Short mmCIF file of C-alpha atoms in Angstrom, two decimals:
data_model
loop_
_atom_site.label_atom_id
_atom_site.label_comp_id
_atom_site.label_asym_id
_atom_site.label_seq_id
_atom_site.Cartn_x
_atom_site.Cartn_y
_atom_site.Cartn_z
CA MET A 1 117.61 78.76 119.14
CA SER A 2 118.52 76.51 116.20
CA ILE A 3 116.52 76.47 112.99
CA GLU A 4 114.99 73.10 112.11
CA THR A 5 116.34 71.55 108.91
CA TYR A 6 114.41 69.24 106.66
CA THR A 7 115.16 66.55 104.09
CA CYS A 8 112.98 65.58 101.14
CA MET A 9 112.80 62.18 99.45
CA LEU A 10 111.48 62.49 95.91
CA ARG A 11 110.24 59.72 93.63
CA LEU A 12 107.60 59.05 90.99
CA LYS A 13 104.52 57.01 91.92
CA SER A 14 105.48 54.64 89.10
CA SER A 15 108.88 53.93 90.69
CA THR A 16 109.85 52.05 93.84
CA GLU A 17 110.74 53.53 97.22
CA GLN A 18 114.32 52.41 96.63
CA ASP A 19 114.50 54.82 93.68
CA ALA A 20 113.74 57.85 95.90
CA ILE A 21 116.17 60.75 95.57
CA ARG A 22 117.27 62.59 98.73
CA MET A 23 117.36 66.38 98.36
CA GLN A 24 117.96 69.23 100.80
CA PRO A 25 115.55 72.18 100.55
CA GLY A 26 117.30 75.38 99.54
CA SER A 27 120.42 73.56 98.31
CA GLY A 28 119.77 74.24 94.61
CA GLU A 29 120.02 70.51 93.79
CA THR A 30 118.28 69.26 90.65
CA HIS A 31 117.14 65.89 89.31
CA VAL A 32 115.55 64.71 86.06
CA PHE A 33 112.48 62.46 86.32
CA PHE A 34 110.75 60.56 83.52
CA PRO A 35 107.06 59.95 84.37
CA ASP A 36 105.22 57.00 82.84
CA SER A 37 102.33 59.21 81.76
CA LEU A 38 100.22 62.20 82.78
CA ALA A 39 98.57 59.91 85.32
CA ASP A 40 101.88 59.62 87.22
CA ASP A 41 102.62 61.64 90.38
CA LEU A 42 105.73 63.18 91.92
CA ILE A 43 105.79 62.18 95.60
CA ILE A 44 107.86 64.20 98.09
CA GLU A 45 108.25 62.78 101.62
CA VAL A 46 109.38 65.45 104.13
CA HIS A 47 111.50 64.46 107.17
CA ASP A 48 112.91 66.57 109.98
CA SER A 49 116.53 66.53 111.15
CA LYS A 50 115.81 63.55 113.45
CA GLY A 51 114.39 61.52 110.57
CA LYS A 52 110.78 61.87 111.71
CA HIS A 53 108.23 61.82 108.90
CA CYS A 54 106.50 65.22 108.79
CA GLY A 55 104.22 64.84 105.79
CA ARG A 56 103.98 64.33 102.06
CA VAL A 57 103.46 66.37 98.90
CA LEU A 58 101.65 64.81 95.95
CA ALA A 59 102.36 66.74 92.74
CA GLN A 60 100.32 65.34 89.88
CA VAL A 61 102.07 65.32 86.53
CA ALA A 62 98.78 66.21 84.86
CA THR A 63 98.56 69.35 87.03
CA ILE A 64 102.17 70.29 86.28
CA SER A 65 101.61 69.85 82.54
CA GLU A 66 98.56 72.16 82.49
CA ASP A 67 100.83 75.23 82.58
CA PRO A 68 104.51 74.29 81.92
CA THR A 69 105.43 78.03 82.06
CA ASP A 70 104.46 78.14 85.76
CA LYS A 71 107.69 76.57 87.00
CA LEU A 72 107.81 77.89 90.59
CA ARG A 73 104.82 76.74 92.64
CA TRP A 74 103.78 76.17 96.24
CA TRP A 75 102.49 72.70 97.10
CA SER A 76 100.62 71.64 100.22
CA ILE A 77 102.21 69.18 102.69
CA TYR A 78 99.74 66.75 104.24
CA ARG A 79 100.15 64.29 107.09
CA GLU A 80 98.39 61.00 106.49
CA PRO A 81 96.13 59.21 107.21
CA GLU A 82 94.33 62.23 108.69
CA HIS A 83 95.11 64.23 105.56
CA GLU A 84 96.03 67.12 107.83
CA LEU A 85 97.57 70.20 106.20
CA VAL A 86 100.88 70.79 108.01
CA GLY A 87 102.75 73.17 105.72
CA LYS A 88 103.77 74.30 102.27
CA LEU A 89 106.69 73.39 100.01
CA GLN A 90 107.97 75.45 97.08
CA LEU A 91 109.22 73.54 94.05
CA TYR A 92 110.86 74.66 90.81
CA ILE A 93 109.78 72.19 88.14
CA TYR A 94 110.76 72.42 84.48
CA TYR A 95 108.40 70.22 82.46
CA SER A 96 108.85 69.42 78.78
CA THR A 97 107.45 66.96 76.25
CA SER A 98 108.22 66.04 72.66
CA SER A 99 105.87 65.23 69.82
CA ASP A 100 108.53 63.68 67.56
CA ASP A 101 108.62 60.09 66.37
CA ASN A 102 110.54 58.97 69.45
CA SER A 103 107.94 60.31 71.88
CA HIS A 104 107.17 56.77 73.03
CA LEU A 105 110.66 56.67 74.48
CA LYS A 106 110.01 59.66 76.74
CA CYS A 107 108.18 57.70 79.44
CA GLY A 108 108.94 54.72 81.58
CA SER A 109 112.33 53.02 81.77
CA VAL A 110 114.63 54.54 79.16
CA ALA A 111 118.27 53.98 78.22
CA GLU A 112 120.72 56.42 79.75
CA THR A 113 121.74 57.64 76.28
CA VAL A 114 118.12 58.34 75.32
CA ALA A 115 117.60 60.21 78.58
CA TYR A 116 120.79 62.20 78.04
CA ASP A 117 119.66 63.18 74.53
CA LEU A 118 116.35 64.45 75.93
CA VAL A 119 118.12 66.63 78.46
CA LEU A 120 120.48 67.90 75.77
CA GLU A 121 117.58 68.75 73.46
CA SER A 122 115.83 70.62 76.26
CA ALA A 123 118.99 72.59 77.03
CA MET A 124 119.43 73.54 73.35
CA LYS A 125 115.81 74.58 73.02
CA VAL A 126 115.90 76.76 76.15
CA GLN A 127 119.21 78.42 75.23
CA GLY A 128 118.26 79.03 71.58
CA PHE A 129 120.80 76.70 69.94
CA GLN A 130 121.38 77.75 66.30
CA GLN A 131 124.09 78.68 63.77
CA ARG A 132 125.31 81.72 65.70
CA ASN A 133 124.65 80.32 69.18
CA LEU A 134 126.36 76.96 69.46
CA LEU A 135 127.55 76.99 73.06
CA LEU A 136 125.68 75.71 76.11
CA TYR A 137 126.37 77.49 79.40
CA GLY A 138 125.26 78.04 82.98
CA SER A 139 122.95 75.67 84.82
CA TRP A 140 122.05 73.64 81.72
CA LYS A 141 125.69 72.87 80.97
CA TRP A 142 126.18 71.91 84.62
CA LEU A 143 123.09 69.68 84.54
CA LEU A 144 124.33 67.84 81.46
CA THR A 145 127.73 67.27 83.05
CA GLU A 146 126.17 65.98 86.29
CA PHE A 147 123.70 63.80 84.41
CA SER A 148 126.34 62.14 82.25
CA SER A 149 128.57 61.57 85.29
CA TYR A 150 125.81 60.14 87.46
CA TYR A 151 124.42 57.77 84.81
CA GLY A 152 127.76 56.76 83.33
CA VAL A 153 127.32 58.30 79.88
CA SER A 154 130.82 58.45 78.41
CA ASP A 155 132.66 61.69 77.64
CA VAL A 156 133.14 60.48 74.05
CA TYR A 157 129.38 59.97 73.61
CA THR A 158 128.50 63.42 74.98
CA LYS A 159 130.99 65.10 72.64
CA LEU A 160 129.92 63.11 69.57
CA ARG A 161 126.24 63.65 70.29
CA TYR A 162 126.77 67.39 70.74
CA LEU A 163 128.86 67.46 67.57
CA SER A 164 126.03 65.79 65.66
CA TYR A 165 123.73 68.69 66.53
CA VAL A 166 126.42 71.22 65.67
CA MET A 167 126.92 69.67 62.21
CA ASP A 168 123.16 69.87 61.58
CA VAL A 169 123.35 73.68 61.67
CA ALA A 170 127.04 74.19 60.93
CA THR A 171 128.34 77.04 58.80
CA PRO A 172 132.06 77.45 57.90
CA THR A 173 132.73 80.18 60.43
CA ALA A 174 135.72 80.43 62.75
CA ASP A 175 133.75 79.87 65.96
CA CYS A 176 131.95 76.84 64.49
CA LEU A 177 135.19 75.25 63.23
CA ASN A 178 136.86 75.89 66.59
CA LEU A 179 134.01 74.15 68.38
CA VAL A 180 134.17 71.17 66.03
CA TYR A 181 137.91 70.94 66.70
CA GLU A 182 137.38 71.12 70.50
CA LEU A 183 134.79 68.35 70.37
CA LEU A 184 136.71 66.04 68.04
CA MET A 185 140.25 66.38 69.41
CA PRO A 186 139.66 64.52 72.73
CA VAL A 187 137.86 61.76 70.83
CA VAL A 188 140.65 61.39 68.26
CA MET A 189 143.29 61.40 70.99
CA LYS A 190 141.54 58.44 72.69
CA GLY A 191 141.85 56.36 69.52
CA HIS A 192 139.07 54.59 67.67
CA SER A 193 135.84 55.99 69.11
CA ARG A 194 133.96 52.69 68.92
CA THR A 195 136.28 51.19 71.56
CA THR A 196 135.54 54.03 73.97
CA LEU A 197 131.75 53.87 73.57
CA SER A 198 129.64 51.39 75.53
CA HIS A 199 127.54 48.84 73.63
CA GLN A 200 124.43 50.83 74.42
CA GLU A 201 125.97 54.06 73.17
CA VAL A 202 127.15 52.47 69.91
CA SER A 203 123.70 50.97 69.36
CA HIS A 204 121.99 54.28 70.06
CA PHE A 205 124.16 56.09 67.54
CA CYS A 206 123.40 53.45 64.92
CA PHE A 207 119.67 53.70 65.71
CA ILE A 208 119.61 57.48 65.32
#
């Protein structure tokens, strides 16, 4: 007897159906969403292996934000229009906000470079980035690599942006100088960095 497999299509209520992201339960896949506001919802449409619609999960951003430390939660799957409870879905959601001067950039349509910086800042905060802990690792490093690849953020930009954070806390130690060298060398080898950055990336650096 074969085990039924399911597919989930995830999108924000504020986005279009064409923006939905396909994910396989249990695959360990991740995706970064940028809700318009606390009034936004994360919608998950569940389909079986034959493509039949089984039900939907409606995860309110306001509910998620009430306790950001509660990352692993069970959500009810309902079949509409009867609003019949047909199952449960477990989601791991990491939710973060910022109260800095650029907080108005955190919602809605944002430039890829701004979005990348937000993910980078989250990774640094979670992994305790500071003078004696400059390296990112594990799932956060993987997420940053996948994010930059998927959204076309250049390798030069990711290295220069990371270097800018390193220089903010830099001390003249061997490990710090080695990291600066590792980040700068590929950029120098590619020639003048401005020619290897997109217009958006150059503008974002100038803005910051």
